[in-house]
Amino acid sequence: MNQFSTQLLAFAPLAILCATVVAVVVAIAVRRQHVVAATLTVIGLNAAFVSLLGVLQVTPIQVTPLFIIDDYSVLFFAIVLVASLACSTLAHAYLETLPDRREEFYILLLCSAGGAMALIASRHLASLFIGLELLSVPLYGMVAYAYRDRISLEAGLKYMVLSGAASAFLLFGMALLYAASGSLVFADLASTLAAGTSAHHSWLLMGIGMMFVALAFKLSLVPFHLWTPDVYEGAPGPVSAFLATVSKVAVFALLLRLFTLAAPADSPWLLTLLGVIAFASMIIGNLLALRQNNIKRLLGYSSIAHLGYLLTAIVAGGSGLAAETVGVYLTTYVATTLGAFGVVTLVSSPYSGTDAGALHHYRGLFWRRPYLAAVMTVMMLSLAGIPMTAGFIGKFYAIAVGVESGLWWLVGGIVAGSAIGLYYYLRVMVILYLDQPGESRRDAVAGWGQQSGGIMVILIALAVLFFGIFPAPLIKFVTAAGIGGF
């Protein structure tokens, strides 16, 4: 196999996604059929996932100066593809009765998933910017897809403003880095920082700092979390799930790669700043979630706190345990978040106005849909980090990496944040089992368990319990995907 063929094989998942976009566009042009667009999307995502087996045979490999495909990339490719598949499955049932055009949604989803994968494999600032924009721009349309609903349109506009601010910071940071180092390649930036001989060392650090601000906007870390709960609340259920999983996974994977390769190891002030942002995200995210009576806003604030926990791994540096922590935590967080938003989507569908976001919509869900309530209970327990669930394993890793690095104040933040979070997760669980006749309630359709979305959330709940009790397969899978090949 020559070099071109090897690189083509390594790039197969992205190429398959691009081909799927073309196939969906052609199918729409021939005849609009929702089921055809959804089926092509599912086939394409599955084919891209299967192609990862072939990619593993040639990793690590550099594909053009822009991308690096290694085991680390393959791990997060797999998470992105599985999460995208879950979101497209939920979207099919959600959009089925939407009185508008539905097929274009899948084009946007595939393009955004492709951007996420490009971002994960970036080793050059140009591919970083292209990947981030390809991830973000389709999301404007996805968030505002139910544009006849005012809050969905408002959420789309707010997300666009936030992304615009992030892009401005990112470009300015990249310009400073290039001016100071003369290169856009991550490895060259790392060499320049390690040598410490650049006459513009301060500009280098400032450039990295501005890039972190841009990525912090995307991760909704405190104090860059403005409007994030509004976006989660206004976006359709499957899109909120996509935002909370695919978008966060891609940006965090990129952040870890960037800070591992071009780490400002001799800049304690920058690492301290990251630690302060992590601590503030844990505490403020959880405190604000306490006040919410809307489950989508609650999950939005909860995501801020969880990403604060994860940031501990970045502050701890690029040790093997830090990379393992990010892999384990993101995998468990993605599964749990997909399950929680999956229940919200099933209760909200078929499309009938604003999503079932208010907590009182879920009062007594156990007495109407006991299995669905059980799934939501498992997800809340996992998000709270209760033992015997996958969330506990992720939380354990976050604390372990903090202890190993001596970051006791961040460990204290994780413990305090988890204690606060326990209250509002238990509050949601209690509401599921209450019954108050006369309250406005929403319900899943009859036979939800036979729908693809229903089967999916049940499988996710079983997986969350399985990996909570037997975490060894998950840990072994993540350990095999250490950062390498740079």
PDB file of C-alpha atoms in Angstrom, residues 56 59 70-75 324 472-484:
ATOM      1  CA  LEU A  56      -6.452   1.605  13.341  1.00  0.00           C
ATOM      2  CA  THR A  59      -2.252   4.878  12.817  1.00  0.00           C
ATOM      3  CA  ASP A  70      -3.645   8.547  15.740  1.00  0.00           C
ATOM      4  CA  ASP A  71      -5.306   6.301  18.329  1.00  0.00           C
ATOM      5  CA  TYR A  72      -6.293   9.402  20.303  1.00  0.00           C
ATOM      6  CA  SER A  73      -8.129  10.756  17.243  1.00  0.00           C
ATOM      7  CA  VAL A  74      -9.803   7.395  16.613  1.00  0.00           C
ATOM      8  CA  LEU A  75     -11.139   7.249  20.187  1.00  0.00           C
ATOM      9  CA  GLU A 324      -7.016   8.850  30.413  1.00  0.00           C
ATOM     10  CA  ALA A 472     -12.412  -2.456  33.083  1.00  0.00           C
ATOM     11  CA  PRO A 473     -13.382  -2.743  29.368  1.00  0.00           C
ATOM     12  CA  LEU A 474     -13.977   1.010  29.133  1.00  0.00           C
ATOM     13  CA  ILE A 475     -10.705   1.859  30.903  1.00  0.00           C
ATOM     14  CA  LYS A 476      -8.762  -0.610  28.736  1.00  0.00           C
ATOM     15  CA  PHE A 477     -10.287   0.888  25.573  1.00  0.00           C
ATOM     16  CA  VAL A 478      -9.426   4.449  26.621  1.00  0.00           C
ATOM     17  CA  THR A 479      -5.927   3.554  27.849  1.00  0.00           C
ATOM     18  CA  ALA A 480      -5.073   2.144  24.438  1.00  0.00           C
ATOM     19  CA  ALA A 481      -5.753   5.570  22.907  1.00  0.00           C
ATOM     20  CA  GLY A 482      -3.020   7.604  24.615  1.00  0.00           C
ATOM     21  CA  ILE A 483      -1.724  10.686  22.882  1.00  0.00           C
ATOM     22  CA  GLY A 484       1.067   9.735  20.517  1.00  0.00           C
TER      23      GLY A 484
END
